[in-house]
Short mmCIF file of C-alpha atoms and ligand atoms in Angstrom, two decimals:
data_model
loop_
_atom_site.label_atom_id
_atom_site.label_comp_id
_atom_site.label_asym_id
_atom_site.label_seq_id
_atom_site.Cartn_x
_atom_site.Cartn_y
_atom_site.Cartn_z
CA MET H 1 -51.19 25.85 -5.36
CA LYS H 2 -48.05 25.06 -3.39
CA VAL H 3 -48.92 25.13 0.32
CA SER H 4 -46.71 24.65 3.39
CA ILE H 5 -48.19 23.68 6.73
CA ILE H 6 -46.19 24.02 9.92
CA GLY H 7 -47.35 21.55 12.58
CA SER H 8 -48.83 18.08 12.05
CA GLY H 9 -51.31 17.92 14.90
CA TYR H 10 -55.08 17.58 14.46
CA VAL H 11 -55.44 20.93 12.72
CA GLY H 12 -52.25 20.89 10.62
CA LEU H 13 -52.53 17.31 9.44
CA SER H 14 -56.26 17.49 8.68
CA THR H 15 -55.72 20.69 6.69
CA ALA H 16 -52.78 19.10 4.84
CA ILE H 17 -54.73 15.99 3.92
CA ALA H 18 -57.82 17.96 2.90
CA LEU H 19 -55.90 20.46 0.75
CA SER H 20 -53.94 17.67 -0.84
CA TYR H 21 -57.18 15.73 -1.44
CA ILE H 22 -58.67 18.68 -3.36
CA GLY H 23 -55.57 18.87 -5.56
CA HIS H 24 -53.03 21.19 -3.95
CA ASP H 25 -49.35 20.47 -3.61
CA VAL H 26 -48.78 20.27 0.16
CA SER H 27 -45.66 20.14 2.35
CA CYS H 28 -46.10 19.40 6.02
CA ILE H 29 -43.28 20.55 8.31
CA ASP H 30 -42.91 19.34 11.89
CA ILE H 31 -40.00 19.40 14.34
CA ASP H 32 -40.80 15.88 15.57
CA GLN H 33 -38.63 13.56 13.45
CA ASN H 34 -40.36 10.45 14.73
CA LYS H 35 -43.79 11.81 13.74
CA ILE H 36 -42.51 12.74 10.28
CA ASP H 37 -40.87 9.31 9.79
CA ASN H 38 -44.15 7.64 10.72
CA LEU H 39 -46.17 9.91 8.43
CA ASN H 40 -43.83 9.04 5.57
CA GLU H 41 -44.59 5.38 6.33
CA GLY H 42 -48.31 6.18 6.24
CA ILE H 43 -48.69 5.96 10.04
CA ALA H 44 -50.90 8.68 11.57
CA PRO H 45 -49.88 10.23 14.92
CA PHE H 46 -53.48 9.92 16.26
CA TYR H 47 -56.70 8.12 15.52
CA GLU H 48 -59.11 9.89 13.19
CA PRO H 49 -61.70 8.30 10.89
CA ALA H 50 -60.53 7.92 7.25
CA LEU H 51 -57.09 9.38 8.07
CA ASP H 52 -55.05 6.18 7.59
CA GLU H 53 -56.79 5.49 4.32
CA LEU H 54 -56.21 9.00 2.93
CA LEU H 55 -52.61 9.09 4.13
CA LEU H 56 -51.91 6.04 2.01
CA LYS H 57 -53.88 7.35 -0.93
CA LEU H 58 -52.18 10.77 -0.91
CA LYS H 59 -48.71 9.45 -0.06
CA ASP H 60 -47.11 10.83 -3.21
CA LYS H 61 -48.98 14.13 -3.18
CA CYS H 62 -48.32 15.27 0.36
CA GLU H 63 -44.74 15.72 1.55
CA PHE H 64 -43.76 15.32 5.24
CA THR H 65 -40.47 16.81 6.36
CA THR H 66 -38.58 18.36 9.28
CA ASP H 67 -36.59 20.48 6.85
CA TYR H 68 -37.99 24.02 6.60
CA LYS H 69 -35.90 24.75 3.50
CA LYS H 70 -37.42 21.82 1.67
CA GLY H 71 -40.94 22.37 2.98
CA LEU H 72 -41.01 26.10 2.22
CA ALA H 73 -39.50 25.89 -1.28
CA ASP H 74 -41.67 27.78 -3.81
CA THR H 75 -44.55 27.97 -1.37
CA GLU H 76 -47.44 30.34 -2.01
CA ILE H 77 -49.19 30.00 1.35
CA VAL H 78 -47.69 29.09 4.72
CA PHE H 79 -50.13 27.88 7.38
CA LEU H 80 -49.11 28.10 11.03
CA ALA H 81 -50.83 25.18 12.72
CA VAL H 82 -48.63 24.50 15.74
CA GLY H 83 -50.02 23.87 19.23
CA THR H 84 -50.90 26.78 21.52
CA PRO H 85 -51.31 25.07 24.91
CA SER H 86 -52.52 26.85 28.05
CA THR H 87 -50.05 28.40 30.47
CA PRO H 88 -50.86 28.00 34.19
CA ALA H 89 -52.26 31.58 34.13
CA GLY H 90 -54.76 30.55 31.46
CA ASN H 91 -53.38 32.38 28.44
CA ALA H 92 -52.10 30.66 25.32
CA ASN H 93 -48.45 29.62 25.25
CA LEU H 94 -47.13 30.88 21.92
CA THR H 95 -43.60 29.42 22.16
CA TYR H 96 -44.13 26.94 19.32
CA LEU H 97 -45.67 29.62 17.16
CA TYR H 98 -42.78 32.04 17.63
CA ASP H 99 -40.23 29.25 17.05
CA ALA H 100 -41.92 28.50 13.74
CA ILE H 101 -41.95 32.19 12.78
CA THR H 102 -38.23 32.48 13.51
CA LYS H 103 -37.55 29.53 11.23
CA ILE H 104 -39.75 30.97 8.47
CA ALA H 105 -38.00 34.34 8.80
CA ASN H 106 -34.63 32.60 8.32
CA HIS H 107 -35.73 31.12 5.02
CA SER H 108 -34.80 32.96 1.84
CA PHE H 109 -38.02 33.17 -0.13
CA THR H 110 -37.93 33.63 -3.87
CA ASN H 111 -41.57 34.68 -3.90
CA ASN H 112 -43.88 36.49 -1.51
CA PRO H 113 -46.05 33.92 0.30
CA ILE H 114 -49.05 34.66 2.49
CA ILE H 115 -48.56 33.70 6.14
CA VAL H 116 -51.79 32.34 7.59
CA THR H 117 -52.40 31.64 11.28
CA LYS H 118 -54.56 28.57 11.75
CA SER H 119 -53.60 27.86 15.37
CA THR H 120 -56.03 29.39 17.88
CA VAL H 121 -54.18 32.49 19.05
CA PRO H 122 -55.05 35.48 21.25
CA VAL H 123 -56.51 38.44 19.41
CA GLY H 124 -53.65 40.59 18.17
CA THR H 125 -51.21 37.73 17.53
CA SER H 126 -51.46 37.85 13.73
CA LYS H 127 -50.77 41.61 13.83
CA GLU H 128 -47.80 40.87 16.07
CA ILE H 129 -46.55 38.30 13.54
CA GLU H 130 -46.85 40.97 10.84
CA ALA H 131 -44.73 43.34 12.98
CA ILE H 132 -42.10 40.63 13.57
CA PHE H 133 -41.72 39.98 9.84
CA GLU H 134 -41.56 43.71 9.10
CA ARG H 135 -38.78 44.05 11.67
CA VAL H 136 -36.74 41.01 10.62
CA LEU H 137 -37.30 41.13 6.88
CA PRO H 138 -38.10 44.77 6.09
CA ASN H 139 -37.58 44.28 2.35
CA GLN H 140 -40.01 41.38 2.07
CA LYS H 141 -43.68 42.36 2.14
CA PHE H 142 -45.43 39.43 3.77
CA ARG H 143 -49.20 39.40 3.70
CA ILE H 144 -50.62 38.07 6.96
CA ALA H 145 -54.01 36.45 7.49
CA SER H 146 -55.94 34.54 10.12
CA ASN H 147 -57.93 31.48 9.06
CA PRO H 148 -59.29 29.78 12.20
CA GLU H 149 -60.23 26.13 12.18
CA PHE H 150 -63.47 24.79 13.66
CA LEU H 151 -62.95 21.03 13.26
CA ARG H 152 -64.05 18.53 15.89
CA GLN H 153 -61.87 15.60 16.88
CA GLY H 154 -63.27 12.36 15.59
CA ARG H 155 -64.69 14.34 12.61
CA ALA H 156 -61.51 16.20 11.66
CA LEU H 157 -61.37 15.34 7.95
CA HIS H 158 -65.11 15.52 7.54
CA ASP H 159 -65.24 18.99 9.12
CA THR H 160 -62.29 20.21 7.04
CA LEU H 161 -63.75 19.05 3.74
CA PHE H 162 -67.38 19.82 4.59
CA PRO H 163 -67.18 22.86 6.90
CA GLU H 164 -70.16 25.06 7.82
CA ARG H 165 -68.12 28.18 6.98
CA ILE H 166 -64.61 29.25 6.10
CA VAL H 167 -63.38 32.40 7.80
CA ALA H 168 -60.41 34.45 6.69
CA GLY H 169 -59.28 37.73 8.22
CA SER H 170 -56.72 40.02 6.67
CA SER H 171 -56.11 43.66 5.82
CA SER H 172 -54.85 42.50 2.43
CA LYS H 173 -57.58 42.07 -0.18
CA GLU H 174 -55.10 40.14 -2.30
CA ALA H 175 -54.43 37.67 0.54
CA LEU H 176 -58.17 37.12 1.02
CA ASP H 177 -58.62 36.48 -2.70
CA ILE H 178 -55.79 33.92 -2.76
CA ILE H 179 -57.16 32.11 0.31
CA LYS H 180 -60.60 32.05 -1.31
CA GLU H 181 -59.05 30.58 -4.46
CA LEU H 182 -57.25 27.94 -2.39
CA TYR H 183 -60.50 26.80 -0.82
CA LYS H 184 -62.56 27.09 -4.02
CA PRO H 185 -63.24 23.33 -4.41
CA ILE H 186 -64.46 23.24 -0.80
CA LEU H 187 -66.48 26.47 -1.09
CA GLU H 188 -68.15 25.16 -4.24
CA GLN H 189 -68.14 21.54 -3.04
CA SER H 190 -66.90 20.63 -6.50
CA PHE H 191 -64.51 17.80 -5.52
CA ALA H 192 -65.50 14.14 -5.61
CA ASP H 193 -66.31 12.73 -2.20
CA SER H 194 -65.60 9.13 -1.19
CA LYS H 195 -67.31 6.34 0.70
CA ALA H 196 -65.19 7.02 3.79
CA LEU H 197 -65.86 10.75 3.56
CA ALA H 198 -69.32 11.19 2.14
CA ARG H 199 -70.62 14.70 1.51
CA PRO H 200 -73.64 15.62 3.68
CA LYS H 201 -76.70 15.43 1.42
CA GLU H 202 -77.82 19.01 1.93
CA LEU H 203 -74.36 20.56 1.41
CA THR H 204 -73.99 22.31 -1.95
CA SER H 205 -71.73 25.22 -1.04
CA VAL H 206 -69.88 26.69 1.92
CA PRO H 207 -69.96 30.39 2.84
CA PHE H 208 -66.66 32.29 2.81
CA ILE H 209 -66.61 35.02 5.44
CA ALA H 210 -63.93 37.67 5.00
CA THR H 211 -63.25 39.75 8.10
CA SER H 212 -60.64 41.87 9.77
CA ILE H 213 -57.76 39.90 11.23
CA GLU H 214 -58.92 40.63 14.81
CA SER H 215 -62.50 39.54 14.13
CA ALA H 216 -61.31 36.23 12.65
CA GLU H 217 -59.13 35.59 15.70
CA LEU H 218 -61.90 36.47 18.14
CA ALA H 219 -64.58 34.56 16.20
CA LYS H 220 -62.83 31.27 16.93
CA TYR H 221 -62.79 31.95 20.68
CA ALA H 222 -66.36 33.28 20.57
CA ALA H 223 -67.61 30.11 18.82
CA ASN H 224 -65.99 27.80 21.35
CA ALA H 225 -67.08 30.00 24.29
CA PHE H 226 -70.68 29.97 23.05
CA LEU H 227 -70.73 26.18 22.67
CA ALA H 228 -69.15 25.81 26.11
CA THR H 229 -71.85 28.13 27.47
CA LYS H 230 -74.58 25.90 26.00
CA ILE H 231 -73.01 22.85 27.65
CA SER H 232 -72.60 24.53 31.04
CA PHE H 233 -76.15 25.88 30.81
CA ALA H 234 -77.51 22.37 30.17
CA ASN H 235 -75.47 21.09 33.11
CA GLU H 236 -76.88 23.80 35.38
CA ILE H 237 -80.44 22.94 34.32
CA ALA H 238 -79.61 19.25 34.94
CA ASN H 239 -78.42 20.13 38.43
CA VAL H 240 -81.72 21.95 39.03
CA CYS H 241 -83.53 18.87 37.65
CA ASP H 242 -81.79 16.79 40.32
CA VAL H 243 -83.05 19.18 42.99
CA VAL H 244 -86.66 19.47 41.81
CA GLY H 245 -87.13 15.96 40.37
CA ALA H 246 -87.42 16.96 36.70
CA ASP H 247 -85.74 15.11 33.83
CA ILE H 248 -83.08 16.98 31.79
CA LYS H 249 -83.77 14.94 28.64
CA GLU H 250 -87.42 15.98 28.74
CA VAL H 251 -86.54 19.61 29.45
CA VAL H 252 -83.99 19.73 26.60
CA GLU H 253 -86.49 18.10 24.25
CA VAL H 254 -88.82 21.02 24.94
CA LEU H 255 -86.05 23.59 24.48
CA SER H 256 -84.84 22.03 21.24
CA HIS H 257 -88.12 22.64 19.43
CA ASP H 258 -87.47 26.36 19.75
CA SER H 259 -85.44 27.08 16.63
CA ARG H 260 -83.83 30.04 18.39
CA ILE H 261 -82.29 27.62 20.89
CA GLY H 262 -81.63 24.52 18.76
CA SER H 263 -80.98 20.99 19.91
CA LYS H 264 -77.20 20.72 19.74
CA PHE H 265 -74.65 20.99 22.53
CA LEU H 266 -77.25 20.68 25.25
CA ASN H 267 -76.20 17.24 26.50
CA ALA H 268 -75.74 17.44 30.23
CA GLY H 269 -73.17 15.21 31.84
CA LEU H 270 -69.66 15.76 33.08
CA GLY H 271 -68.92 19.14 31.50
CA TYR H 272 -66.67 19.72 28.54
CA GLY H 273 -63.11 18.37 28.17
CA GLY H 274 -60.61 17.97 25.36
CA SER H 275 -57.85 20.07 23.91
CA CYS H 276 -60.00 23.04 22.84
CA PHE H 277 -62.90 24.12 25.04
CA PRO H 278 -61.07 24.16 28.40
CA LYS H 279 -58.03 25.90 26.87
CA ASP H 280 -59.92 28.36 24.69
CA THR H 281 -62.46 29.40 27.33
CA ARG H 282 -59.62 30.05 29.80
CA ALA H 283 -57.70 31.98 27.14
CA LEU H 284 -60.69 34.17 26.24
CA ALA H 285 -61.33 34.93 29.93
CA TYR H 286 -57.65 35.82 30.26
CA ILE H 287 -57.63 38.00 27.13
CA SER H 288 -60.70 39.87 28.41
CA HIS H 289 -59.24 40.28 31.89
CA ARG H 290 -55.92 41.52 30.47
CA GLY H 291 -57.85 44.07 28.44
CA GLY H 292 -59.56 45.28 31.65
CA TYR H 293 -62.88 43.52 31.07
CA ASN H 294 -64.32 40.95 33.46
CA PHE H 295 -66.16 38.38 31.30
CA LYS H 296 -68.50 37.29 34.12
CA LEU H 297 -70.57 34.85 32.08
CA LEU H 298 -67.55 33.01 30.71
CA ASN H 299 -65.94 32.71 34.15
CA ALA H 300 -69.17 31.11 35.41
CA VAL H 301 -69.25 28.74 32.41
CA ILE H 302 -65.71 27.57 33.25
CA GLY H 303 -66.54 27.15 36.94
CA VAL H 304 -69.68 25.11 36.20
CA SER H 305 -67.76 22.78 33.88
CA ASN H 306 -64.95 22.25 36.40
CA ASP H 307 -67.41 21.40 39.20
CA GLN H 308 -69.59 19.20 37.04
CA ARG H 309 -66.92 16.49 36.79
CA PHE H 310 -67.17 15.82 40.49
CA LYS H 311 -70.96 15.62 40.69
CA VAL H 312 -70.83 11.91 39.80
CA ILE H 313 -68.69 11.30 42.87
CA GLU H 314 -71.40 12.81 45.11
CA LYS H 315 -73.84 10.42 43.42
CA ILE H 316 -71.66 7.36 44.04
CA GLU H 317 -71.30 8.50 47.63
CA ASN H 318 -75.09 8.75 47.92
CA ALA H 319 -75.33 5.17 46.76
CA LEU H 320 -72.45 3.64 48.68
CA GLY H 321 -72.52 5.71 51.84
CA HIS H 322 -68.75 6.03 52.05
CA LEU H 323 -66.14 5.38 49.42
CA HIS H 324 -63.04 4.21 51.27
CA GLY H 325 -62.05 0.65 50.30
CA LYS H 326 -64.78 0.35 47.66
CA ASN H 327 -64.17 -0.93 44.11
CA ILE H 328 -65.31 1.54 41.48
CA CYS H 329 -65.07 0.93 37.77
CA ILE H 330 -64.76 3.83 35.30
CA LEU H 331 -66.09 3.10 31.82
CA GLY H 332 -64.55 5.32 29.14
CA LEU H 333 -61.42 7.43 29.54
CA THR H 334 -61.17 9.65 26.45
CA PHE H 335 -62.69 13.14 26.63
CA LYS H 336 -65.38 12.04 24.17
CA PRO H 337 -66.05 8.97 22.00
CA GLY H 338 -64.44 8.58 18.57
CA THR H 339 -60.99 9.79 19.64
CA ASP H 340 -58.07 8.36 21.60
CA ASP H 341 -57.36 11.78 23.15
CA LEU H 342 -57.29 12.13 26.92
CA ARG H 343 -56.35 15.79 27.08
CA ASP H 344 -58.35 17.46 29.86
CA ALA H 345 -60.61 14.39 30.04
CA PRO H 346 -63.00 14.31 33.04
CA SER H 347 -61.89 10.68 33.62
CA ILE H 348 -58.48 11.90 34.87
CA ASP H 349 -59.97 14.16 37.58
CA ILE H 350 -62.60 11.60 38.57
CA ALA H 351 -60.04 8.78 38.90
CA GLN H 352 -57.71 11.02 40.91
CA GLU H 353 -60.46 12.13 43.29
CA LEU H 354 -61.61 8.53 43.81
CA LEU H 355 -58.04 7.39 44.54
CA GLN H 356 -57.65 10.19 47.05
CA ARG H 357 -60.75 8.93 48.82
CA GLY H 358 -59.21 5.47 49.17
CA VAL H 359 -61.15 3.81 46.34
CA ASN H 360 -59.78 0.88 44.31
CA VAL H 361 -60.26 2.20 40.79
CA SER H 362 -60.49 -0.01 37.69
CA ALA H 363 -61.06 1.42 34.22
CA HIS H 364 -61.80 0.41 30.66
CA ASP H 365 -61.68 2.24 27.35
CA PRO H 366 -62.25 0.66 23.93
CA ILE H 367 -59.23 2.32 22.28
CA ALA H 368 -57.20 4.44 24.66
CA ILE H 369 -55.74 2.04 27.23
CA GLU H 370 -52.18 2.59 26.03
CA THR H 371 -52.52 6.40 26.06
CA ALA H 372 -54.27 6.20 29.44
CA SER H 373 -51.39 4.20 30.93
CA LYS H 374 -49.13 7.22 30.29
CA VAL H 375 -51.55 9.77 31.74
CA LEU H 376 -53.46 8.16 34.62
CA ASP H 377 -52.14 7.44 38.09
CA PRO H 378 -50.54 3.95 37.97
CA LYS H 379 -52.83 2.94 40.84
CA VAL H 380 -55.75 2.90 38.37
CA LYS H 381 -56.05 -0.67 37.09
CA LEU H 382 -56.55 -0.49 33.33
CA PHE H 383 -58.34 -3.21 31.37
CA SER H 384 -58.85 -3.65 27.66
CA ASN H 385 -61.62 -6.14 28.44
CA VAL H 386 -64.77 -4.53 29.82
CA GLU H 387 -65.86 -7.56 31.82
CA ALA H 388 -62.48 -7.74 33.57
CA ALA H 389 -62.76 -4.06 34.51
CA LEU H 390 -66.29 -4.55 35.90
CA LYS H 391 -65.44 -7.63 37.96
CA ASN H 392 -66.36 -7.16 41.62
CA ALA H 393 -67.23 -3.48 41.25
CA ASP H 394 -69.31 -1.89 44.02
CA ALA H 395 -70.38 0.81 41.57
CA VAL H 396 -69.77 1.68 37.94
CA VAL H 397 -69.46 5.17 36.51
CA LEU H 398 -69.90 5.73 32.79
CA VAL H 399 -67.59 8.61 31.85
CA THR H 400 -67.37 8.42 28.03
CA GLU H 401 -70.44 7.48 26.00
CA TRP H 402 -68.78 4.93 23.68
CA GLN H 403 -71.29 2.91 21.66
CA ASP H 404 -69.67 -0.24 23.13
CA TYR H 405 -71.24 0.60 26.51
CA ILE H 406 -74.62 1.39 25.02
CA ASP H 407 -74.56 -2.00 23.27
CA LEU H 408 -73.30 -3.92 26.32
CA ASP H 409 -75.47 -6.76 27.64
CA TRP H 410 -76.17 -5.15 31.01
CA THR H 411 -78.22 -8.13 32.24
CA ASP H 412 -75.12 -10.25 31.77
CA MET H 413 -72.84 -7.66 33.34
CA LYS H 414 -74.97 -7.67 36.48
CA THR H 415 -73.54 -11.09 37.27
CA VAL H 416 -69.98 -9.79 37.00
CA VAL H 417 -70.15 -6.85 39.43
CA LYS H 418 -70.54 -7.02 43.21
CA HIS H 419 -73.32 -4.42 43.27
CA ALA H 420 -75.24 -3.44 40.15
CA ILE H 421 -75.11 0.33 40.68
CA LEU H 422 -74.42 2.53 37.68
CA ILE H 423 -73.88 6.28 37.60
CA ASP H 424 -74.31 7.38 34.01
CA GLY H 425 -72.18 10.53 33.71
CA ARG H 426 -73.33 11.07 30.12
CA ASN H 427 -77.00 10.11 30.22
CA ALA H 428 -76.16 7.63 27.50
CA LEU H 429 -78.13 4.63 28.75
CA ASN H 430 -81.85 4.11 29.00
CA PRO H 431 -82.95 4.26 32.68
CA LYS H 432 -85.95 1.97 32.06
CA GLU H 433 -83.86 -0.67 30.29
CA MET H 434 -81.21 -0.49 33.01
CA ASP H 435 -83.92 -0.97 35.62
CA GLU H 436 -85.24 -4.00 33.70
CA ALA H 437 -81.67 -5.36 33.52
CA GLY H 438 -81.60 -5.19 37.32
CA TRP H 439 -79.36 -2.17 37.75
CA ILE H 440 -79.73 0.68 40.20
CA TYR H 441 -79.28 3.56 37.78
CA GLN H 442 -78.65 7.28 38.17
CA GLY H 443 -77.96 9.73 35.37
CA VAL H 444 -77.25 13.47 35.53
CA GLY H 445 -80.43 15.48 36.02
CA ARG H 446 -82.60 12.42 35.47
CA ARG H 447 -84.94 10.58 37.72
CA GLY H 448 -83.06 7.46 38.71
CA THR H 449 -83.58 4.44 40.90
CA ILE H 450 -80.99 5.46 43.48
CA ASP H 451 -82.20 7.07 46.61
CA LYS H 452 -80.47 7.49 49.89
CA ALA H 453 -81.99 4.27 51.23
CA VAL H 454 -79.89 2.22 48.81
CA LEU H 455 -76.75 2.42 50.92
CA ILE H 456 -74.74 -0.79 50.95
C1 UDX R 501 -64.43 21.51 19.77
C2 UDX R 501 -65.34 22.31 18.82
O1 UDX R 501 -66.56 21.60 18.59
C3 UDX R 501 -64.62 22.59 17.51
O2 UDX R 501 -65.43 23.38 16.69
C4 UDX R 501 -63.33 23.31 17.84
O3 UDX R 501 -62.61 23.65 16.69
C5 UDX R 501 -62.47 22.46 18.76
O4 UDX R 501 -63.22 22.18 19.95
P1 UDX R 501 -63.79 18.94 20.11
O5 UDX R 501 -62.95 19.39 21.26
O6 UDX R 501 -63.22 17.97 19.15
O7 UDX R 501 -64.24 20.20 19.23
O8 UDX R 501 -65.08 18.27 20.72
P2 UDX R 501 -66.65 18.53 20.83
O9 UDX R 501 -67.34 17.47 20.10
O10 UDX R 501 -67.00 19.91 20.51
O11 UDX R 501 -66.84 18.28 22.41
C6 UDX R 501 -66.11 19.03 23.38
C7 UDX R 501 -66.47 18.57 24.77
O12 UDX R 501 -67.78 18.97 25.11
C8 UDX R 501 -66.41 17.05 24.98
O13 UDX R 501 -65.84 16.80 26.24
C9 UDX R 501 -67.88 16.64 24.97
O14 UDX R 501 -68.12 15.47 25.71
C10 UDX R 501 -68.52 17.86 25.62
N1 UDX R 501 -69.93 18.04 25.25
C11 UDX R 501 -70.28 18.30 23.97
C12 UDX R 501 -70.91 17.95 26.24
O15 UDX R 501 -70.62 17.72 27.41
N2 UDX R 501 -72.21 18.17 25.86
C13 UDX R 501 -72.59 18.45 24.61
O16 UDX R 501 -73.79 18.65 24.37
C14 UDX R 501 -71.59 18.50 23.61
#
């Protein structure tokens, strides 16, 4: 099928590459000329496993352009995959989406493509898009659908090719049938996988869930809100662990054997960050509030996650007594490992708070130093060498659980720092091993070796 995708961010580009990989003829349209030039050279706008390799491989099958006329020619399905960032009030900013719709509406179509919203949009947006098209192009009967995306950063292509479900919402049966046909190789898992993108062993087919347009839109928010709730719940239990002397890892181990609860998304630490959870939870709370409903649970989930980032600072303070003039090293800057994305990363808030308290902040990240230099306060000293970042530190705080830190020779690193005190914001390291390596260690909701007597 001929498919056009508007927007070459994580969602748009992953969808483009995946659809092209399973044999469709894809055009990717973006307003950013520089991004398009790079994509035509095989250069990806962000880091994602297997992306560079597939970009090269699919170079002749996937077109990248800023020209709507070219990108929309003969298209059968148009995906809207532009960004929907948060406004200060918490709702989604739909400017990019409406700009794209205006450009689509200006195109003279020879056929009757389906317009599919893939961007995460407030419930009702797809219906609004339908109304816009009916107003502007009354003679052209566009079929509108919502097809939310559930991919994780760092697993974008994997999640797009091997999803746990595909959801499509539309009032048009025909549109749903065409979308199902488009995804057929993924639904049936009939395409050949590759070494870089190996099919999970147990995956033989993917369910296709057809819904109303509103249910599809809400399902995306509901999924992210539920996962965010699990994370905030685990963080709350971890905070109780700190108070009563229990260990969150042990408690979660017990919970995870209950199949009704499951083991995933219960890692306590610094709360959730990234481009989706913070934005989507705020947007769902806003949508509910605007509709006259106070989503109490979700508001609490958001509050817990916001506060959780700063808990590590209390712990450093417990260890150091006061923070002014101290050297603190932050390990890991991205919002999670496996990505170079710093959007809504806890590291930004933690670094800012430490600076405000008069701390000399150094930081290391295995891949995001360049991105970090554009986002973090210039007073944060950035190092691409971990040892250089740790040098002379009074305390170290692990903010992103990169494997590099788990594999670090902590016995060796003890000789580099001034005081071997480590606050593990992700519970990624082994407290016993850290103790043996000579470190004073404190995780989140875990028995540690720091107590108030360890003031320096
Ligand atoms: C998320 C959803 O998983 C995905 O389905 C959706 O489409 C987009 O948002 P992503 O933002 O890439 O994906 O990251 P994810 O792996 O879900 O992690 C989000 C945040 O939660 C990260 O900051 C991570 O560190 C944090 N997290 C995750 C925890 O703190 N604890 C956990 O147990 C899991």
